[in-house]
Short mmCIF file of C-alpha atoms in Angstrom, two decimals:
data_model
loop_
_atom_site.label_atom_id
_atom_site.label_comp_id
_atom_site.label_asym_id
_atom_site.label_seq_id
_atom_site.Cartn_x
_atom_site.Cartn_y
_atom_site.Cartn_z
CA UNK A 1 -39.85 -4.64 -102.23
CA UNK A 2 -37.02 -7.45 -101.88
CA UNK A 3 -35.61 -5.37 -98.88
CA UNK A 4 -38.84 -4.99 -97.15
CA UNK A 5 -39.42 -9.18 -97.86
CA UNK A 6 -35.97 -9.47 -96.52
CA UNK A 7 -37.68 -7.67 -93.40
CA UNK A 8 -40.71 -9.08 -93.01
CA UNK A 9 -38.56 -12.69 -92.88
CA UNK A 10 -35.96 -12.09 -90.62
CA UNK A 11 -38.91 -10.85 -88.41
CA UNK A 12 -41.17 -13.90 -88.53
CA UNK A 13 -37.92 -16.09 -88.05
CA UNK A 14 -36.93 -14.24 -85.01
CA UNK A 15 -40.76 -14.29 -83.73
CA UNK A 16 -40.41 -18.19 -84.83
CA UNK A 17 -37.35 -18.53 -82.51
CA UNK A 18 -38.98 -17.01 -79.71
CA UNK A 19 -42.01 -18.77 -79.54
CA UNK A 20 -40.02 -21.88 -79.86
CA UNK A 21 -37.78 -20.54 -77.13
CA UNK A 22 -41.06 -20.07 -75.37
CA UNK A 23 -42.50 -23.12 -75.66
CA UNK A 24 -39.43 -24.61 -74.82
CA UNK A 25 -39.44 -23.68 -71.38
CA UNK A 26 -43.02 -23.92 -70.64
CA UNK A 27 -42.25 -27.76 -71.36
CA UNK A 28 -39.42 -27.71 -69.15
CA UNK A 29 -41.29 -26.53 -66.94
CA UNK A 30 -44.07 -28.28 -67.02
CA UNK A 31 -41.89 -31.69 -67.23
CA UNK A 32 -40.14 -29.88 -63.97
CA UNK A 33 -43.17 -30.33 -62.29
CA UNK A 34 -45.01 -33.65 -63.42
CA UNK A 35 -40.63 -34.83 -62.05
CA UNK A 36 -42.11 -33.05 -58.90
CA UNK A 37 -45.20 -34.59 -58.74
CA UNK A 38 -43.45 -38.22 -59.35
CA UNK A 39 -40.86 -37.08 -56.71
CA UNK A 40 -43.35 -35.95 -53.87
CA UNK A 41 -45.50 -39.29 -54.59
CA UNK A 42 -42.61 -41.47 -54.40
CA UNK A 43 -41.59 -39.57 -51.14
CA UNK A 44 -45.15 -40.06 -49.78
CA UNK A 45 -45.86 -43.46 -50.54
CA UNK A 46 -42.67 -43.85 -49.13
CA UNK A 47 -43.80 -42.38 -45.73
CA UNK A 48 -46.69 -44.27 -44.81
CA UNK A 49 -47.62 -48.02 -44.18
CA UNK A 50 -51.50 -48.54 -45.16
CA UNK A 51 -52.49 -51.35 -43.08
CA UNK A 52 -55.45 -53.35 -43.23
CA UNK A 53 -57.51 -54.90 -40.71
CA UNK A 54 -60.63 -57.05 -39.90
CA UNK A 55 -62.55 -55.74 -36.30
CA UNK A 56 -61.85 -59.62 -34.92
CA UNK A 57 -57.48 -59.37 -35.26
CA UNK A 58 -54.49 -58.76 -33.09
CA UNK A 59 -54.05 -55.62 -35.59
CA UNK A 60 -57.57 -53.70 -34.15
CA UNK A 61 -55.80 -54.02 -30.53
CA UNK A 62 -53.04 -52.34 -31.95
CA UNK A 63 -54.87 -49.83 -34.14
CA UNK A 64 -56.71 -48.97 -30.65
CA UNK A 65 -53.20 -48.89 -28.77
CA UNK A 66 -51.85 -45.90 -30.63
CA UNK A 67 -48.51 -47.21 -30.13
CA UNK A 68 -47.23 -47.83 -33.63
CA UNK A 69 -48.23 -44.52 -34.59
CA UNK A 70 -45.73 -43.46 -31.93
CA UNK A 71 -43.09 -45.79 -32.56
CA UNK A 72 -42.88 -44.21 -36.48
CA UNK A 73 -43.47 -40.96 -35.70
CA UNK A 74 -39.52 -40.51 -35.40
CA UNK A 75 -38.86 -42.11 -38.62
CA UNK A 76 -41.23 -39.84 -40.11
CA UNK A 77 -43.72 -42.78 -41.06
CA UNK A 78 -47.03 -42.54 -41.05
CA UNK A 79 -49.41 -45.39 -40.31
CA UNK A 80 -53.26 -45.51 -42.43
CA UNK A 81 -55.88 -48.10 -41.50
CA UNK A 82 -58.00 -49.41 -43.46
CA UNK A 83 -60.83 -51.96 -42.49
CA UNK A 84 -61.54 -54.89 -44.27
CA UNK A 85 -64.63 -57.23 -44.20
CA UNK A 86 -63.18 -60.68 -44.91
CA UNK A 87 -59.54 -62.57 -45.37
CA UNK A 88 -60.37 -62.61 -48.66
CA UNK A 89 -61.13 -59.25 -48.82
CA UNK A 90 -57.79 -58.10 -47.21
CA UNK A 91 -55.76 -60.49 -49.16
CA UNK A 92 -57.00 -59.22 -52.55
CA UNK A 93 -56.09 -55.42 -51.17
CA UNK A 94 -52.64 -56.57 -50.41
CA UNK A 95 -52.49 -58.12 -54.13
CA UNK A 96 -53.06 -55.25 -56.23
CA UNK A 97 -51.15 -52.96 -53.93
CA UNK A 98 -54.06 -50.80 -52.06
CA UNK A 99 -52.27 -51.63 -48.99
CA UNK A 100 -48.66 -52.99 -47.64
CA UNK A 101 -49.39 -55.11 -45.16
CA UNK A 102 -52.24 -56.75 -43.22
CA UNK A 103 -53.40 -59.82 -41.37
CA UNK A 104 -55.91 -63.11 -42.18
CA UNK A 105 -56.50 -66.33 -40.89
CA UNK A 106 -54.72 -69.60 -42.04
CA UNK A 107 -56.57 -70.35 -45.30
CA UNK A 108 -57.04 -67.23 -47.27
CA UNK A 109 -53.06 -67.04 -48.84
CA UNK A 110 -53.49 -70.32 -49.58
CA UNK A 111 -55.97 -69.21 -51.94
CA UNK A 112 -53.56 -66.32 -52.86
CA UNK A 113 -50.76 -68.54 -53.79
CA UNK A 114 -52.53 -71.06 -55.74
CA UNK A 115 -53.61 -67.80 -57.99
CA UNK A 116 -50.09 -66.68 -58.35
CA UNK A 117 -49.41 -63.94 -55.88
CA UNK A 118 -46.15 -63.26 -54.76
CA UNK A 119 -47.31 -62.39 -51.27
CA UNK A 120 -44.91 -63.06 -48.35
CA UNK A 121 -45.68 -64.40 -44.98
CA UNK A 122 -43.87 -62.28 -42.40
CA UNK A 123 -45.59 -62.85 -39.10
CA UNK A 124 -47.48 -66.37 -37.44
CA UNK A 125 -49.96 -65.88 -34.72
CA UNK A 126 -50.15 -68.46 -31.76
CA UNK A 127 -52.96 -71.02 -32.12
CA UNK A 128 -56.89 -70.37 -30.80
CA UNK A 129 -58.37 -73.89 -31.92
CA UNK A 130 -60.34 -73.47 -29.02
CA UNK A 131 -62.57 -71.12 -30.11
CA UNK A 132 -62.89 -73.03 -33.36
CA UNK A 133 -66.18 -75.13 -33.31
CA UNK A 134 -68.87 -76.83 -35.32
CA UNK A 135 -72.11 -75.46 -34.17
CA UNK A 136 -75.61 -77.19 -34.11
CA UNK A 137 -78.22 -76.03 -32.19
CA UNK A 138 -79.08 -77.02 -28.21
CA UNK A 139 -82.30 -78.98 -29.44
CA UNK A 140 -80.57 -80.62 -32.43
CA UNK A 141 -80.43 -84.46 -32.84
CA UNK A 142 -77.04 -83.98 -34.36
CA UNK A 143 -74.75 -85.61 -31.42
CA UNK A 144 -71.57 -86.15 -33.35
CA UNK A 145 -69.59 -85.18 -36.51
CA UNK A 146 -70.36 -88.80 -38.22
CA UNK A 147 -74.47 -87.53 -37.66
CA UNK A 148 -73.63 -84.83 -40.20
CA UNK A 149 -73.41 -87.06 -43.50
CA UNK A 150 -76.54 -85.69 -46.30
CA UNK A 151 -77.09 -82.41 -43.62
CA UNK A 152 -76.12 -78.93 -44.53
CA UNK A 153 -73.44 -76.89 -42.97
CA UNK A 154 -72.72 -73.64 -42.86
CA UNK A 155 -69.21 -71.64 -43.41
CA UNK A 156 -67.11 -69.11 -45.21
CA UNK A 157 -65.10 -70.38 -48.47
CA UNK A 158 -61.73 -70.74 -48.44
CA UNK A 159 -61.67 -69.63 -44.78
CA UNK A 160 -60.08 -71.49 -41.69
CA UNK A 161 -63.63 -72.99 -40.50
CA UNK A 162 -63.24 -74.47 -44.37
CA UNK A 163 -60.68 -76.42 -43.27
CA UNK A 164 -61.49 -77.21 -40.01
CA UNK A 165 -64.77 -79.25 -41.23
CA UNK A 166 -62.26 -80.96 -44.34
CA UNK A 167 -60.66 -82.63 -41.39
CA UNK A 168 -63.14 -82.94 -38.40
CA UNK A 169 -65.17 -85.50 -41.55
CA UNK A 170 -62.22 -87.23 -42.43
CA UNK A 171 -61.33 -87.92 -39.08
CA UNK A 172 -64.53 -88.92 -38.19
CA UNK A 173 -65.34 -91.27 -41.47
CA UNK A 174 -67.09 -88.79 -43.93
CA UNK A 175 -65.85 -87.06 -47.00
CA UNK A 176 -66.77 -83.56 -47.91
CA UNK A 177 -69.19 -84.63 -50.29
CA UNK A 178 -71.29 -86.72 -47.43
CA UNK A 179 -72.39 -83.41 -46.69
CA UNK A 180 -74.08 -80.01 -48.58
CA UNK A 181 -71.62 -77.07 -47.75
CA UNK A 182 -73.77 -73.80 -47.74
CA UNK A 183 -70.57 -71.04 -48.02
CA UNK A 184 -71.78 -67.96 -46.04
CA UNK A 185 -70.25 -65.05 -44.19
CA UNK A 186 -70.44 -65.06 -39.98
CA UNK A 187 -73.25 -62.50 -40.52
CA UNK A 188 -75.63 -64.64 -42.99
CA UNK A 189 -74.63 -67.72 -41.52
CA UNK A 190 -75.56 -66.64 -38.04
CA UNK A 191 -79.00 -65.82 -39.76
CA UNK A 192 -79.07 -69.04 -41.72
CA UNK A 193 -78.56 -71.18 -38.47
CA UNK A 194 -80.82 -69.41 -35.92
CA UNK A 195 -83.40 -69.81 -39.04
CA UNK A 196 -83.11 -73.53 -39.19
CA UNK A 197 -81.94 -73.26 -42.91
CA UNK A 198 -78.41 -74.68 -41.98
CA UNK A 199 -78.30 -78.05 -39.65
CA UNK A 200 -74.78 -77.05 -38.38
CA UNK A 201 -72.35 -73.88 -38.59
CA UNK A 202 -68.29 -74.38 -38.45
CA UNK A 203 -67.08 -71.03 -36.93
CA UNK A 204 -64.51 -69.00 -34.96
CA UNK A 205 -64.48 -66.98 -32.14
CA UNK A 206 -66.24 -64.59 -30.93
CA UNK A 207 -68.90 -65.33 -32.73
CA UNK A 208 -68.66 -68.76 -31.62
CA UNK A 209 -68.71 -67.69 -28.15
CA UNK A 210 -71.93 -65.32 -28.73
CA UNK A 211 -73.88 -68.56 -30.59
CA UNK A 212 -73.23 -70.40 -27.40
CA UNK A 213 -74.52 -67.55 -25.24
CA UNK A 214 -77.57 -65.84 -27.46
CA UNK A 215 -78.26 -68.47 -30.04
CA UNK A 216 -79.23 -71.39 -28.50
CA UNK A 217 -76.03 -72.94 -29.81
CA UNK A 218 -74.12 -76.29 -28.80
CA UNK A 219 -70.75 -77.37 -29.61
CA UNK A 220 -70.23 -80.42 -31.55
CA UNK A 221 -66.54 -80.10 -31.82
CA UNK A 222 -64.00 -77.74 -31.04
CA UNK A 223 -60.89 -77.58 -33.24
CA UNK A 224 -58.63 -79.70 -31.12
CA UNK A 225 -57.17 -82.15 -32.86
CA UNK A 226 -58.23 -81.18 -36.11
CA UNK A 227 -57.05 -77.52 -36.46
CA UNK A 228 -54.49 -75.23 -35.07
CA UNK A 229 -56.27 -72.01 -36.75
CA UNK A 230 -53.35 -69.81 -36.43
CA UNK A 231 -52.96 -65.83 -37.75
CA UNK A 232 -50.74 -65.40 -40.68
CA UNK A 233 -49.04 -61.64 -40.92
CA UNK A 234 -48.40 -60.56 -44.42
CA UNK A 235 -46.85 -58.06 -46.64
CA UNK A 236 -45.83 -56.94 -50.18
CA UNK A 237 -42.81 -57.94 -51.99
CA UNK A 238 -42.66 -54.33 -53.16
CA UNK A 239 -43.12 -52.70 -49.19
CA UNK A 240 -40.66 -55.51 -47.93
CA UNK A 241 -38.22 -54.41 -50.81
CA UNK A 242 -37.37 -51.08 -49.43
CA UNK A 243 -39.04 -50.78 -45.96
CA UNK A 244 -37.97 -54.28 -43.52
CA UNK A 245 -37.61 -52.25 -40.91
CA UNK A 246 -40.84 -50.65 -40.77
CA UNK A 247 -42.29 -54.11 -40.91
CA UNK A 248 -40.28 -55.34 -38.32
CA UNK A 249 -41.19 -52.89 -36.29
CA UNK A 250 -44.96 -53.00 -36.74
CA UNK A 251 -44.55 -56.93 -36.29
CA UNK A 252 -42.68 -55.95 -32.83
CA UNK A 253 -45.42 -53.94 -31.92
CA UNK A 254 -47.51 -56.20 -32.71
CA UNK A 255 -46.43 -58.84 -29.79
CA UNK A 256 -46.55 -55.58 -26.94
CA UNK A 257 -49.90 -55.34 -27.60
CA UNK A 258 -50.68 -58.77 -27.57
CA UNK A 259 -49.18 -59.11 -24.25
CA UNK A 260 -50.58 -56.56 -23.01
CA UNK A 261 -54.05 -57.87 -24.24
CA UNK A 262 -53.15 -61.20 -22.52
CA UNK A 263 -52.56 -59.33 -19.57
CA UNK A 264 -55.74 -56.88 -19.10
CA UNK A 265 -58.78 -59.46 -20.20
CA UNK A 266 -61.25 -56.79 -18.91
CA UNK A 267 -60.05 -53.92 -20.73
CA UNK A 268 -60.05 -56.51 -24.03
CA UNK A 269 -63.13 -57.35 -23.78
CA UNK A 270 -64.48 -54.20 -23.42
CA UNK A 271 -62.67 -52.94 -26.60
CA UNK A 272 -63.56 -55.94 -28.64
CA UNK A 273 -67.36 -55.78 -27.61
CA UNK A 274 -67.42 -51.94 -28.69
CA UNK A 275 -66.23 -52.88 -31.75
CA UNK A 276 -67.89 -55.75 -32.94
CA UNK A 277 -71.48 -54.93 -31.32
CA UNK A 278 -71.27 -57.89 -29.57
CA UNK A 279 -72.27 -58.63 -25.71
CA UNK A 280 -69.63 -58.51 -23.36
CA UNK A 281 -70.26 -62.07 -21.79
CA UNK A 282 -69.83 -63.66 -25.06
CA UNK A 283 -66.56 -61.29 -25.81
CA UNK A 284 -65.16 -62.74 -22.28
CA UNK A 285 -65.44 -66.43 -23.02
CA UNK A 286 -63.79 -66.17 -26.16
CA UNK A 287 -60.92 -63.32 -24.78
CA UNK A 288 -60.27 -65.94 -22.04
CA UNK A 289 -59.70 -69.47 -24.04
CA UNK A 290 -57.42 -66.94 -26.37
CA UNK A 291 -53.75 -66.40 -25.94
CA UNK A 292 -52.23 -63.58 -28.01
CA UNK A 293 -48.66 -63.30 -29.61
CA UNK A 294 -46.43 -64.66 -32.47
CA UNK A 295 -44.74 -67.60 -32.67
CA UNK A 296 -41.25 -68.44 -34.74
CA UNK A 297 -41.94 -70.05 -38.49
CA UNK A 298 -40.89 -73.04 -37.02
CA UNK A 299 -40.32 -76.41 -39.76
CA UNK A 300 -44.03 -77.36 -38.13
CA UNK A 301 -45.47 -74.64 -38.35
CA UNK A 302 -44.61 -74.48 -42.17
CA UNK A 303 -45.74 -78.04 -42.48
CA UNK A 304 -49.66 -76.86 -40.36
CA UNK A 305 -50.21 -74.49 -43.79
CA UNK A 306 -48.60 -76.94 -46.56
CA UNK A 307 -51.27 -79.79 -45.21
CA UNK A 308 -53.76 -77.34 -45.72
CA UNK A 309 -52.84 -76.24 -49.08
CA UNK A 310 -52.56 -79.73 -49.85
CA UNK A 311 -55.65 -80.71 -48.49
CA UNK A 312 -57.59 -78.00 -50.68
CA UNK A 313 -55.60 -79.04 -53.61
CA UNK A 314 -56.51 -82.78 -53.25
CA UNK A 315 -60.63 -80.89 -53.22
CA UNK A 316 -59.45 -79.20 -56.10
CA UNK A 317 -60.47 -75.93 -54.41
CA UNK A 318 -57.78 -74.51 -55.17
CA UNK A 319 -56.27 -74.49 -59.25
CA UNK A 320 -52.59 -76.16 -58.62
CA UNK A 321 -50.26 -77.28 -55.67
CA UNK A 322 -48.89 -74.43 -53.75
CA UNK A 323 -44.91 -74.57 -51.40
CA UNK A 324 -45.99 -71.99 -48.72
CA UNK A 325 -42.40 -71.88 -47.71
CA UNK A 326 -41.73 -70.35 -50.93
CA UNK A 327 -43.70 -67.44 -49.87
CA UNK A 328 -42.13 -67.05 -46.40
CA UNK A 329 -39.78 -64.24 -45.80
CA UNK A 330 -37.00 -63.97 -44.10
CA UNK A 331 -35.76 -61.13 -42.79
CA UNK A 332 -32.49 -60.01 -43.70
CA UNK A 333 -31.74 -57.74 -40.84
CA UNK A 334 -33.20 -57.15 -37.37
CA UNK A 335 -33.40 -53.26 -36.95
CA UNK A 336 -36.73 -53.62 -35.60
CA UNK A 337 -36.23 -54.59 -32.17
#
């Protein structure tokens, strides 16, 4: 009895050690693999730039172009697209990582700062004030920015036309609480002012350019003098971290395409009316008061944003005071070119 208990023991221990063996290297194994899956998603994420884009940006002419695809392919990059509604929209994206890098007018990281992203200005656009404008319509008995004091006007939040009508009422002896801002998208707004519900609209091109042609629209001001509404190109800390030269080189590509948008207005306009359903002869107005490119983050430049993030601090639009050169990068090698 003792011997066959003496069995029956070493038995179940060496069955013991084998499943333990067993198990042993099934969690290798499976460890082996979630390592894989870390490794393979590191090396992925590592091989693509997600970029996002609004259908009215310098970034849709290159999306269309083709020619940053082809400028990566080499380097085994791939470039994803992804299409954004608003500056707001896109900026919020860039925040909690859904995509590395990505374009917005002047006011939006403003906005971003003042909530405490670490998002870094890489690229500035050249300045389009021209097709900036307060809008009222051709029968209106609006004639001048002072006639707006106790009417209702028409723009997005925290947007560049936002800051555009801040200073077009200062300058012209009004505060922003002589009038009753109604914050709406292009697409409601151009609804709300063709309805009558708004008494003025402060917009951008094109759709500044198509209210002048198909809405019965008249400008009251243009943004001369009062706005240089410039493009702001941004990125992640993270991207910037281990890929500057993959942003350098989308930022290069970036100013061939704008030059070669500056140089073939037809073929523009075509591509911009295709893709934001608008007519053609509205398209070329705003195509041809429009210069495409980037400019250097020049000391006034840097000073354009802070007086707007100061300006929306002093409205207490935005929670505290914001150094936008803080947030501007600079690049630590030129492999891009």
């Amino acid at each position: 009895m003792f011997c066959l208990r003496k069995i029956f023991k070493k038995r179940a221990g060496i069955a013991l050690l084998g499943f333990l063996l067993l198990f042993s290297i099934f969690a290798t194994g499976c460890d082996g693999k979630q390592e894989t899956g870390k490794k393979q998603q590191t090396k992925t994420r590592q091989n693509v730039i997600r970029i996002g884009y609004q259908k009215n940006c310098p970034l849709l002419i290159l999306k269309a172009s083709g020619t940053l695809e082809k400028r990566l392919k080499p380097l085994g990059v791939k470039v994803e697209w992804y299409e954004l509604q608003s500056g707001t929209a896109l900026l919020e994206s860039l925040n909690s990582g859904n995509i590395d890098f990505g374009r917005t007018g002047d006011s939006p990281p403003i906005f971003a700062q003042a909530s405490g992203s670490g998002l870094k200005y890489v690229g500035v656009g050249k300045s389009k004030y021209e097709g900036s404008a307060i809008l009222v319509k051709k029968n209106s008995p609006i004639r001048s920015v002072a006639d707006l004091k106790g009417k209702k006007v028409g723009f997005a939040k925290g947007s560049s036309s936002h800051y555009f009508l801040v200073k077009a009422l200062e300058k012209n002896g009004l505060s922003y609480k002589d009038i009753t801002p109604a914050y709406l998208q292009p697409g409601d707004a151009r609804v709300a002012f063709e309805q009558g519900t708004i008494d003025a609209w402060a917009i951008w091109d094109p759709f500044t350019a198509d209210a002048e042609v198909t809405g019965h629209a008249r400008k009251l001001v243009t943004g001369k003098g009062y706005t240089t509404d410039r493009d702001y190109f941004l990125a992640t800390p993270a991207y910037l971290k281990k890929h500057e030269k993959i942003v350098q080189i989308v930022l290069d590509e970036v100013k061939k395409s704008s030059a070669w948008a500056n140089e073939h207005p037809a073929e523009l306009t075509e591509l911009l009316s295709e893709a934001l359903g608008i007519d053609q002869k509205a398209i070329k107005i705003a195509v041809d008061r429009r210069e495409y490119g980037l400019d250097p983050f020049t000391p006034e430049i840097i000073q354009e944003q802070q007086s707007i993030a100061d300006k929306f601090y002093e409205l207490k639009l935005i929670p505290k005071k914001v150094t936008v050169k803080d947030n501007i990068y600079h690049f630590k090698k030129d492999e891009g070119k």
